[in-house]
CSV table of C-alpha atoms and ligand atoms in Angstrom, one decimal:
chain,number,residue,atom,x,y,z
I,1,MET,CA,-29.6,3.9,-10.6
I,2,ASP,CA,-27.4,4.9,-7.6
I,3,TYR,CA,-28.0,2.6,-4.6
I,4,PHE,CA,-25.4,4.6,-2.5
I,5,PHE,CA,-23.2,1.6,-1.7
I,6,THR,CA,-20.8,1.9,1.2
I,7,GLU,CA,-17.0,1.7,0.5
I,8,GLN,CA,-17.0,-2.0,1.6
I,9,GLN,CA,-19.9,-2.9,-0.7
I,10,GLN,CA,-18.3,-1.1,-3.7
I,11,MET,CA,-15.2,-3.1,-3.0
I,12,ILE,CA,-17.1,-6.4,-3.0
I,13,ILE,CA,-18.8,-5.4,-6.3
I,14,ASP,CA,-15.5,-4.4,-7.9
I,15,THR,CA,-13.7,-7.6,-6.8
I,16,ALA,CA,-16.5,-9.8,-8.0
I,17,ARG,CA,-16.8,-7.8,-11.2
I,18,GLU,CA,-13.1,-8.3,-11.9
I,19,ILE,CA,-13.4,-12.1,-11.5
I,20,THR,CA,-16.5,-12.2,-13.7
I,21,ASN,CA,-14.9,-10.2,-16.5
I,22,GLU,CA,-11.4,-11.8,-16.4
I,23,LYS,CA,-12.1,-15.3,-15.3
I,24,ILE,CA,-15.7,-16.3,-15.8
I,25,ILE,CA,-16.9,-14.7,-19.1
I,26,PRO,CA,-14.0,-16.0,-21.2
I,27,VAL,CA,-14.7,-19.7,-20.2
I,28,ARG,CA,-18.3,-19.9,-19.4
I,29,ALA,CA,-19.4,-21.4,-22.8
I,30,GLU,CA,-16.7,-24.0,-22.5
I,31,LEU,CA,-17.7,-24.9,-18.9
I,32,ASP,CA,-21.4,-25.2,-20.0
I,33,GLU,CA,-20.5,-27.3,-23.0
I,34,LYS,CA,-18.3,-29.7,-21.1
I,35,ASN,CA,-20.5,-29.8,-17.9
I,36,GLN,CA,-17.3,-28.9,-16.1
I,37,PHE,CA,-17.1,-27.7,-12.4
I,38,PRO,CA,-15.3,-24.4,-12.2
I,39,ARG,CA,-12.7,-25.4,-9.5
I,40,ALA,CA,-10.1,-23.0,-10.7
I,41,ILE,CA,-12.5,-20.0,-10.6
I,42,LEU,CA,-13.7,-21.0,-7.1
I,43,GLN,CA,-10.0,-20.9,-6.1
I,44,ASP,CA,-9.7,-17.4,-7.6
I,45,ILE,CA,-12.8,-16.4,-5.7
I,46,ALA,CA,-11.2,-17.7,-2.5
I,47,LYS,CA,-8.0,-15.8,-3.2
I,48,ALA,CA,-10.1,-12.6,-3.6
I,49,ASP,CA,-11.5,-13.3,-0.2
I,50,LEU,CA,-15.1,-13.5,-1.4
I,51,PHE,CA,-15.9,-16.7,0.6
I,52,SER,CA,-15.2,-14.7,3.8
I,53,ILE,CA,-18.2,-12.3,3.2
I,54,PHE,CA,-20.8,-14.5,4.8
I,55,VAL,CA,-18.7,-15.7,7.7
I,56,PRO,CA,-18.7,-13.8,11.1
I,57,GLU,CA,-15.5,-11.9,11.9
I,58,GLN,CA,-14.7,-14.0,15.0
I,59,TYR,CA,-14.3,-17.1,12.8
I,60,GLY,CA,-12.1,-15.4,10.2
I,61,GLY,CA,-14.8,-13.9,8.0
I,62,LEU,CA,-15.7,-10.4,6.9
I,63,GLY,CA,-18.9,-10.5,8.9
I,64,GLY,CA,-21.0,-9.2,5.9
I,65,GLY,CA,-24.7,-9.3,5.9
I,66,CYS,CA,-27.3,-10.5,3.4
I,67,TYR,CA,-26.9,-7.2,1.4
I,68,ASP,CA,-23.2,-7.8,0.9
I,69,ILE,CA,-23.8,-11.5,-0.2
I,70,VAL,CA,-26.4,-10.4,-2.8
I,71,LEU,CA,-24.1,-7.9,-4.3
I,72,ALA,CA,-21.3,-10.4,-4.7
I,73,LEU,CA,-23.6,-13.0,-6.2
I,74,GLU,CA,-25.3,-10.5,-8.6
I,75,GLU,CA,-21.9,-9.7,-10.2
I,76,LEU,CA,-20.8,-13.4,-10.3
I,77,ALA,CA,-24.2,-14.4,-11.9
I,78,ARG,CA,-23.7,-11.7,-14.6
I,79,GLY,CA,-20.8,-13.9,-15.8
I,80,CYS,CA,-22.3,-17.3,-15.2
I,81,VAL,CA,-25.1,-18.6,-12.9
I,82,GLY,CA,-23.5,-22.0,-12.8
I,83,VAL,CA,-20.3,-20.6,-11.3
I,84,ALA,CA,-22.2,-18.3,-9.0
I,85,THR,CA,-24.4,-21.2,-7.8
I,86,SER,CA,-21.3,-23.2,-6.9
I,87,TYR,CA,-20.1,-20.3,-4.8
I,88,ALA,CA,-23.5,-19.7,-3.2
I,89,ALA,CA,-23.9,-23.4,-2.3
I,90,SER,CA,-21.0,-23.2,0.1
I,91,ALA,CA,-22.8,-20.5,2.0
I,92,LEU,CA,-26.0,-22.5,1.9
I,93,GLY,CA,-24.2,-25.6,3.2
I,94,ILE,CA,-22.6,-23.8,6.1
I,95,PHE,CA,-25.6,-21.7,7.2
I,96,PRO,CA,-27.0,-24.5,9.4
I,97,VAL,CA,-23.7,-24.4,11.4
I,98,MET,CA,-23.8,-20.6,11.6
I,99,ILE,CA,-27.5,-20.7,12.8
I,100,ALA,CA,-27.5,-23.7,15.2
I,101,GLY,CA,-23.9,-25.1,15.5
I,102,SER,CA,-22.0,-25.3,18.7
I,103,GLU,CA,-19.0,-23.0,19.4
I,104,GLU,CA,-16.6,-26.0,18.7
I,105,GLN,CA,-18.3,-26.7,15.4
I,106,LYS,CA,-18.0,-23.0,14.4
I,107,LEU,CA,-14.4,-22.9,15.3
I,108,LYS,CA,-13.7,-26.1,13.5
I,109,TYR,CA,-15.5,-25.4,10.2
I,110,LEU,CA,-16.1,-21.7,9.7
I,111,PRO,CA,-12.4,-20.5,9.2
I,112,ASP,CA,-11.9,-23.0,6.4
I,113,ILE,CA,-15.1,-21.9,4.7
I,114,ALA,CA,-14.1,-18.2,5.0
I,115,SER,CA,-10.8,-18.9,3.4
I,116,GLY,CA,-12.2,-21.0,0.7
I,117,ALA,CA,-9.9,-23.9,1.8
I,118,ARG,CA,-12.9,-26.1,2.0
I,119,TRP,CA,-16.4,-25.8,0.5
I,120,ALA,CA,-19.7,-26.8,1.9
I,121,ALA,CA,-23.0,-28.2,0.5
I,122,PHE,CA,-26.6,-28.7,1.8
I,123,GLY,CA,-28.2,-32.2,1.8
I,124,LEU,CA,-31.9,-31.9,2.2
I,125,THR,CA,-33.6,-33.0,-1.0
I,126,GLU,CA,-34.5,-36.7,-1.6
I,127,SER,CA,-36.2,-38.4,-4.5
I,128,ASN,CA,-39.5,-38.3,-2.7
I,129,ALA,CA,-39.0,-35.1,-0.7
I,130,GLY,CA,-38.6,-31.9,-2.8
I,131,SER,CA,-41.1,-29.3,-2.0
I,132,ASP,CA,-42.3,-31.4,0.9
I,133,ALA,CA,-39.1,-31.0,2.8
I,134,SER,CA,-40.4,-32.8,5.9
I,135,GLY,CA,-41.0,-36.0,3.8
I,136,ILE,CA,-37.3,-37.0,4.0
I,137,ARG,CA,-36.5,-40.7,4.8
I,138,THR,CA,-32.8,-40.5,5.6
I,139,THR,CA,-32.3,-41.7,9.1
I,140,ALA,CA,-29.8,-41.2,11.8
I,141,VAL,CA,-29.5,-43.6,14.7
I,142,GLN,CA,-27.3,-43.1,17.7
I,143,ASP,CA,-24.9,-46.0,18.4
I,144,GLY,CA,-22.7,-45.2,21.4
I,145,GLU,CA,-20.3,-42.4,20.6
I,146,GLU,CA,-21.4,-42.3,16.9
I,147,TRP,CA,-24.4,-41.6,14.7
I,148,VAL,CA,-25.2,-44.0,11.9
I,149,LEU,CA,-26.8,-42.4,8.8
I,150,ASN,CA,-28.7,-44.2,6.1
I,151,GLY,CA,-30.3,-42.7,3.0
I,152,THR,CA,-29.8,-41.0,-0.3
I,153,LYS,CA,-29.8,-37.4,-1.0
I,154,GLN,CA,-30.7,-36.2,-4.5
I,155,TRP,CA,-29.7,-33.2,-6.7
I,156,ILE,CA,-27.2,-31.8,-4.2
I,157,THR,CA,-25.4,-28.7,-5.5
I,158,ASN,CA,-21.6,-29.0,-5.1
I,159,GLY,CA,-22.1,-32.8,-4.4
I,160,GLY,CA,-18.8,-34.5,-5.0
I,161,GLU,CA,-16.9,-31.2,-5.0
I,162,SER,CA,-17.4,-30.0,-1.4
I,163,GLN,CA,-15.7,-31.4,1.6
I,164,ILE,CA,-18.3,-30.5,4.3
I,165,TYR,CA,-22.0,-31.5,4.0
I,166,SER,CA,-25.0,-30.4,6.3
I,167,ILE,CA,-27.2,-33.5,6.0
I,168,VAL,CA,-30.8,-33.5,7.2
I,169,ALA,CA,-31.9,-36.8,8.7
I,170,LEU,CA,-34.7,-38.2,10.8
I,171,THR,CA,-33.7,-39.0,14.4
I,172,ASP,CA,-37.3,-39.7,15.4
I,173,PRO,CA,-39.1,-40.8,12.2
I,174,SER,CA,-42.5,-41.1,13.9
I,175,LYS,CA,-42.4,-37.3,14.7
I,176,GLY,CA,-42.2,-36.1,11.0
I,177,ALA,CA,-40.8,-32.6,10.7
I,178,ARG,CA,-40.2,-32.4,14.5
I,179,GLY,CA,-38.1,-35.6,14.3
I,180,ALA,CA,-35.5,-34.2,11.9
I,181,SER,CA,-31.9,-33.2,12.9
I,182,ILE,CA,-29.0,-31.9,11.0
I,183,PHE,CA,-25.5,-33.5,10.9
I,184,ILE,CA,-22.2,-32.5,9.5
I,185,VAL,CA,-20.8,-35.3,7.3
I,186,GLU,CA,-17.3,-34.8,5.9
I,187,GLU,CA,-15.8,-36.2,2.6
I,188,GLY,CA,-14.1,-39.4,3.5
I,189,ASP,CA,-16.4,-40.4,6.4
I,190,PRO,CA,-16.9,-44.2,6.3
I,191,GLY,CA,-20.1,-45.1,4.5
I,192,PHE,CA,-20.3,-41.8,2.6
I,193,SER,CA,-20.1,-41.8,-1.1
I,194,TYR,CA,-21.3,-39.9,-4.2
I,195,GLY,CA,-23.8,-41.2,-6.8
I,196,LYS,CA,-24.3,-40.1,-10.3
I,197,LYS,CA,-23.7,-36.6,-11.6
I,198,GLU,CA,-26.7,-35.1,-13.3
I,199,ASP,CA,-26.7,-33.9,-16.9
I,200,LYS,CA,-28.7,-30.6,-16.7
I,201,MET,CA,-30.5,-28.2,-19.0
I,202,GLY,CA,-28.7,-25.2,-17.5
I,203,ILE,CA,-26.2,-24.1,-14.8
I,204,ARG,CA,-24.1,-27.0,-16.3
I,205,SER,CA,-20.8,-25.9,-14.8
I,206,SER,CA,-22.3,-26.5,-11.3
I,207,SER,CA,-22.2,-30.0,-9.9
I,208,THR,CA,-25.4,-31.7,-9.0
I,209,ARG,CA,-25.0,-35.1,-7.5
I,210,GLU,CA,-26.4,-37.8,-5.3
I,211,LEU,CA,-25.0,-38.3,-1.8
I,212,ILE,CA,-25.1,-41.9,-0.5
I,213,LEU,CA,-25.1,-42.7,3.2
I,214,LYS,CA,-24.8,-46.3,3.8
I,215,ASP,CA,-24.2,-47.1,7.5
I,216,CYS,CA,-22.3,-43.9,7.4
I,217,ARG,CA,-20.7,-43.5,10.9
I,218,ILE,CA,-19.9,-40.0,12.2
I,219,PRO,CA,-18.8,-38.9,15.7
I,220,LYS,CA,-21.5,-37.9,18.2
I,221,ASP,CA,-20.5,-34.2,18.2
I,222,ARG,CA,-21.4,-33.8,14.5
I,223,LEU,CA,-25.1,-33.2,15.4
I,224,VAL,CA,-25.9,-29.6,14.7
I,225,GLY,CA,-28.1,-28.0,17.3
I,226,LYS,CA,-30.5,-29.9,19.4
I,227,ARG,CA,-31.9,-33.2,18.3
I,228,GLY,CA,-35.3,-32.7,16.6
I,229,THR,CA,-34.8,-29.0,15.8
I,230,GLY,CA,-33.4,-29.7,12.3
I,231,PHE,CA,-36.6,-28.7,10.3
I,232,ILE,CA,-36.6,-25.3,11.9
I,233,THR,CA,-33.0,-24.8,11.1
I,234,VAL,CA,-33.7,-25.9,7.5
I,235,MET,CA,-36.4,-23.3,7.2
I,236,LYS,CA,-34.1,-20.6,8.7
I,237,THR,CA,-31.3,-21.7,6.3
I,238,LEU,CA,-33.6,-21.3,3.3
I,239,ASP,CA,-34.8,-17.9,4.5
I,240,MET,CA,-31.2,-16.8,4.6
I,241,SER,CA,-30.2,-18.2,1.3
I,242,ARG,CA,-33.2,-17.3,-0.9
I,243,PRO,CA,-32.3,-13.7,-1.4
I,244,GLY,CA,-29.0,-15.0,-2.9
I,245,ILE,CA,-31.0,-16.9,-5.5
I,246,ALA,CA,-33.0,-13.7,-6.2
I,247,SER,CA,-29.7,-11.8,-6.8
I,248,LEU,CA,-28.6,-14.6,-9.3
I,249,GLY,CA,-31.7,-13.6,-11.2
I,250,ILE,CA,-30.7,-9.9,-11.1
I,251,GLY,CA,-27.1,-10.6,-12.4
I,252,LEU,CA,-28.4,-12.9,-15.1
I,253,ALA,CA,-31.1,-10.5,-16.3
I,254,GLN,CA,-28.6,-7.7,-16.4
I,255,ALA,CA,-26.3,-9.8,-18.6
I,256,ALA,CA,-29.2,-10.6,-20.9
I,257,LEU,CA,-30.3,-6.9,-21.2
I,258,ASP,CA,-26.6,-5.9,-22.0
I,259,GLU,CA,-26.5,-8.4,-24.7
I,260,ALA,CA,-29.9,-7.5,-26.2
I,261,VAL,CA,-29.2,-3.7,-26.3
I,262,LEU,CA,-25.7,-4.2,-27.8
I,263,TYR,CA,-27.1,-6.5,-30.4
I,264,ALA,CA,-30.0,-4.2,-31.2
I,265,LYS,CA,-27.7,-1.3,-31.8
I,266,GLN,CA,-25.6,-3.2,-34.4
I,267,ARG,CA,-28.1,-5.4,-36.1
I,268,VAL,CA,-29.3,-3.7,-39.2
I,269,GLN,CA,-32.7,-4.6,-40.9
I,270,PHE,CA,-34.8,-2.6,-43.3
I,271,GLY,CA,-31.8,-0.3,-43.5
I,272,LYS,CA,-31.6,0.7,-39.9
I,273,PRO,CA,-30.3,-0.7,-36.6
I,274,ILE,CA,-33.2,-2.6,-35.0
I,275,ILE,CA,-33.0,-0.5,-31.8
I,276,SER,CA,-34.5,2.4,-33.8
I,277,PHE,CA,-37.8,0.4,-34.2
I,278,GLN,CA,-40.3,1.0,-31.5
I,279,ALA,CA,-41.3,-2.7,-31.3
I,280,VAL,CA,-37.8,-3.5,-30.2
I,281,GLN,CA,-37.4,-0.5,-28.0
I,282,HIS,CA,-40.5,-1.5,-26.1
I,283,ILE,CA,-39.2,-5.0,-25.4
I,284,LEU,CA,-35.9,-3.5,-24.2
I,285,ALA,CA,-37.7,-0.9,-22.1
I,286,ASP,CA,-39.8,-3.5,-20.4
I,287,MET,CA,-36.7,-5.7,-19.7
I,288,ALA,CA,-35.0,-2.7,-18.1
I,289,ILE,CA,-38.1,-1.7,-16.0
I,290,GLN,CA,-38.5,-5.2,-14.7
I,291,LEU,CA,-34.8,-5.7,-14.0
I,292,GLU,CA,-34.6,-2.4,-12.0
I,293,ALA,CA,-37.7,-3.2,-10.0
I,294,GLY,CA,-36.3,-6.6,-9.2
I,295,ARG,CA,-33.0,-5.1,-8.1
I,296,ALA,CA,-34.6,-2.6,-5.9
I,297,LEU,CA,-36.8,-5.3,-4.2
I,298,VAL,CA,-33.8,-7.6,-3.7
I,299,TYR,CA,-31.7,-4.8,-2.1
I,300,ALA,CA,-34.7,-3.6,0.0
I,301,ALA,CA,-35.3,-7.2,1.2
I,302,ALA,CA,-31.6,-7.8,1.9
I,303,ARG,CA,-31.5,-4.6,4.0
I,304,HIS,CA,-34.7,-5.6,5.8
I,305,ILE,CA,-33.2,-9.0,6.6
I,306,ASP,CA,-30.0,-7.5,7.9
I,307,SER,CA,-31.9,-5.4,10.3
I,308,ASN,CA,-34.8,-7.9,11.2
I,309,PRO,CA,-33.1,-11.3,11.2
I,310,LYS,CA,-36.0,-12.8,13.1
I,311,ASN,CA,-38.6,-11.7,10.6
I,312,MET,CA,-37.3,-12.5,7.2
I,313,SER,CA,-39.4,-15.2,5.6
I,314,LYS,CA,-41.8,-13.0,3.6
I,315,ALA,CA,-39.1,-10.6,2.3
I,316,SER,CA,-36.9,-13.5,1.4
I,317,SER,CA,-39.6,-15.3,-0.5
I,318,MET,CA,-41.0,-12.2,-2.2
I,319,CYS,CA,-37.6,-11.2,-3.7
I,320,LYS,CA,-36.9,-14.8,-4.7
I,321,VAL,CA,-40.2,-15.0,-6.7
I,322,PHE,CA,-40.1,-11.6,-8.3
I,323,ALA,CA,-36.4,-11.6,-9.3
I,324,THR,CA,-36.4,-15.2,-10.7
I,325,ASP,CA,-39.7,-14.9,-12.6
I,326,MET,CA,-38.3,-11.7,-14.0
I,327,ALA,CA,-35.0,-13.3,-15.0
I,328,MET,CA,-36.9,-16.0,-16.9
I,329,LYS,CA,-39.0,-13.3,-18.8
I,330,VAL,CA,-36.0,-11.0,-19.4
I,331,THR,CA,-33.7,-13.8,-20.7
I,332,THR,CA,-36.5,-15.1,-23.0
I,333,ASP,CA,-37.0,-11.6,-24.3
I,334,ALA,CA,-33.3,-11.3,-24.9
I,335,VAL,CA,-33.5,-14.4,-27.1
I,336,GLN,CA,-36.4,-12.8,-29.0
I,337,VAL,CA,-34.5,-9.6,-29.6
I,338,LEU,CA,-31.6,-11.6,-31.1
I,339,GLY,CA,-34.0,-13.6,-33.1
I,340,GLY,CA,-32.5,-16.6,-34.9
I,341,TYR,CA,-29.0,-15.7,-33.6
I,342,GLY,CA,-30.4,-15.7,-30.1
I,343,TYR,CA,-31.3,-19.3,-30.5
I,344,MET,CA,-27.8,-20.3,-31.5
I,345,LYS,CA,-25.1,-21.4,-29.0
I,346,GLU,CA,-22.8,-18.9,-30.7
I,347,TYR,CA,-24.5,-16.2,-28.7
I,348,PRO,CA,-24.6,-16.2,-24.9
I,349,VAL,CA,-28.3,-15.5,-24.5
I,350,GLU,CA,-29.3,-19.0,-25.3
I,351,LYS,CA,-27.3,-20.3,-22.3
I,352,MET,CA,-28.8,-17.4,-20.2
I,353,MET,CA,-32.3,-18.5,-21.0
I,354,ARG,CA,-31.5,-22.2,-20.0
I,355,ASP,CA,-29.8,-21.0,-16.8
I,356,ALA,CA,-32.7,-18.9,-15.8
I,357,LYS,CA,-35.2,-21.8,-15.6
I,358,ILE,CA,-33.7,-23.4,-12.5
I,359,LEU,CA,-33.9,-20.1,-10.5
I,360,GLN,CA,-37.7,-20.6,-10.5
I,361,ILE,CA,-37.3,-24.1,-9.2
I,362,TYR,CA,-34.4,-24.6,-6.7
I,363,GLU,CA,-34.3,-23.5,-3.1
I,364,GLY,CA,-38.0,-23.8,-3.1
I,365,THR,CA,-40.2,-23.5,-6.2
I,366,ASN,CA,-41.8,-20.2,-6.8
I,367,GLN,CA,-45.1,-21.8,-6.0
I,368,ILE,CA,-43.8,-22.8,-2.5
I,369,GLN,CA,-42.6,-19.2,-2.1
I,370,ARG,CA,-46.0,-18.0,-2.8
I,371,ASN,CA,-47.4,-20.4,-0.1
I,372,VAL,CA,-44.8,-19.0,2.4
I,373,ILE,CA,-45.9,-15.4,1.5
I,374,GLY,CA,-49.6,-16.4,1.7
I,375,GLN,CA,-49.1,-17.9,5.2
I,376,GLU,CA,-47.2,-14.9,6.4
I,377,LEU,CA,-50.0,-12.6,5.2
I,378,ASN,CA,-52.5,-14.8,7.0
I,379,LYS,CA,-50.5,-14.4,10.2
I,380,GLU,CA,-50.0,-10.6,9.8
I,381,TYR,CA,-53.7,-9.9,9.4
I,382,SER,CA,-55.0,-12.3,12.1
H,401,LIG,N1,-38.5,-20.2,10.3
H,401,LIG,C1,-38.6,-20.9,11.5
H,401,LIG,N2,-39.5,-21.8,11.6
H,401,LIG,C2,-40.3,-22.2,10.6
H,401,LIG,C3,-40.2,-21.5,9.4
H,401,LIG,C4,-39.3,-20.5,9.3
H,401,LIG,N3,-39.2,-19.7,8.1
H,401,LIG,N4,-41.1,-22.0,8.5
H,401,LIG,C5,-41.7,-23.0,9.2
H,401,LIG,N5,-41.2,-23.1,10.4
H,401,LIG,C6,-41.6,-24.0,11.5
H,401,LIG,C7,-43.1,-23.9,11.8
H,401,LIG,O1,-43.4,-23.0,12.7
H,401,LIG,C8,-43.4,-25.3,12.3
H,401,LIG,O2,-43.0,-25.4,13.7
H,401,LIG,P1,-43.8,-26.3,14.7
H,401,LIG,O3,-43.7,-27.7,14.3
H,401,LIG,O4,-43.0,-26.1,16.0
H,401,LIG,O5,-45.1,-25.7,14.7
H,401,LIG,C9,-42.5,-26.2,11.5
H,401,LIG,O6,-41.4,-25.4,11.1
H,401,LIG,C10,-43.2,-26.9,10.3
H,401,LIG,O7,-43.7,-25.8,9.6
H,401,LIG,P2,-44.9,-26.1,8.4
H,401,LIG,O8,-46.0,-26.9,9.1
H,401,LIG,O9,-45.2,-24.8,7.8
H,401,LIG,O10,-44.1,-27.1,7.5
H,401,LIG,P3,-44.6,-27.7,6.1
H,401,LIG,O11,-44.2,-29.2,6.2
H,401,LIG,O12,-46.0,-27.3,5.8
H,401,LIG,O13,-43.6,-27.1,5.0
H,401,LIG,C11,-42.7,-25.5,3.5
H,401,LIG,C12,-43.4,-25.8,4.9
H,401,LIG,C13,-43.5,-25.9,2.3
H,401,LIG,C14,-42.5,-24.0,3.5
H,401,LIG,C15,-41.3,-26.2,3.5
H,401,LIG,O14,-41.5,-27.6,3.4
H,401,LIG,C16,-40.4,-25.7,2.4
H,401,LIG,O15,-39.8,-24.7,2.4
H,401,LIG,N6,-40.4,-26.5,1.3
H,401,LIG,C17,-39.5,-26.2,0.2
H,401,LIG,C18,-38.2,-26.9,0.4
H,401,LIG,C19,-37.1,-26.4,-0.5
H,401,LIG,O16,-36.9,-25.2,-0.5
H,401,LIG,N7,-36.4,-27.3,-1.1
H,401,LIG,C20,-35.4,-26.9,-2.0
H,401,LIG,C21,-34.2,-27.7,-1.8
H,401,LIG,S1,-33.1,-27.2,-0.6
H,401,LIG,S2,-31.8,-26.3,-1.6
């Protein structure tokens, strides 16, 4: 379908497509197999200026909106969701600074993020605080001109690979969510180290690691926004990032559909290519319908978010749920169309199905998204 992209959007798509075709697809199976972080590909992405999309122009970025980001992510995810996740995590990690950071912090960090010289990551989740984001236990105590952070963050995307971390910690533990604040922690800060790297079912090229803060001392000016406003910034950050996860589902489902159709055209059974059988055609047709419906919703949500930045929660959660549930279904159906071959690592749909699962879980499970949508509906109709 023609979505009438602007010249700039088409340029973003073409640039990301070239990286996907030339740099990602040839190595994705190997990265998956070896659990290997795609450092060289991220450097190519930086050279192609794609890290600048989500940074405002005055800090060296392209000043793109949500729509521009989802287009880039969709193309990268068509190649590999693990690689695309590593790219997206830098945006997620720096959104708190863009949302609530001081002018000095923006000038210090955003140009490096835009050029891809440094990557960011977001440190929210802990072993006992996943869906319940306000249940974190990491603390930050002021000591003269410094903050002292203590705690362990779990499952941090780009952990150990990024140089800049937005860490959520309690500055007033008795106040719960209203006692949370966000801090910038940099690689090399005293008391900051990395824990074990996870061995995952899918998106294996992305790095998922613990962050350990043990009497980690950082300068006073690393507090992002006002003390105690961290939870609201976290919620706004996730509102901004969730359409990106939706677009990973779109790119992944497109890749799975492409593989399934091409296979069905060349696989001969009962004397005919299997695409000539209605049973197979109907599976492919449903995959295509669901994919296009998801894409239309993601693009519509992204356009809505760009023009209504203060009212994005419902659109953001709706597209995240629909596109990622769809990606799980479409990748599973792709494996079905390829049959026994689809189950083998020799064909890429096996990896696609494994990669799809995390999309329904990370950046807020799809059950949490439904809670957000339900609460927004409750407000709208009151
Ligand atoms: N934008 C701005 N503020 C928001 C907001 C949003 N989208 N959503 C909630 N808030 C505010 C509320 O208005 C409330 O403010 P006050 O304390 O001033 O009233 C505050 O934040 C707390 O909101 P709420 O009571 O709804 O928080 P809950 O503890 O019930 O949690 C959910 C809300 C479940 C939505 C939140 O914990 C969440 O998103 N969990 C998933 C976390 C996640 O995505 N983790 C993935 C890992 S991060 S990559």
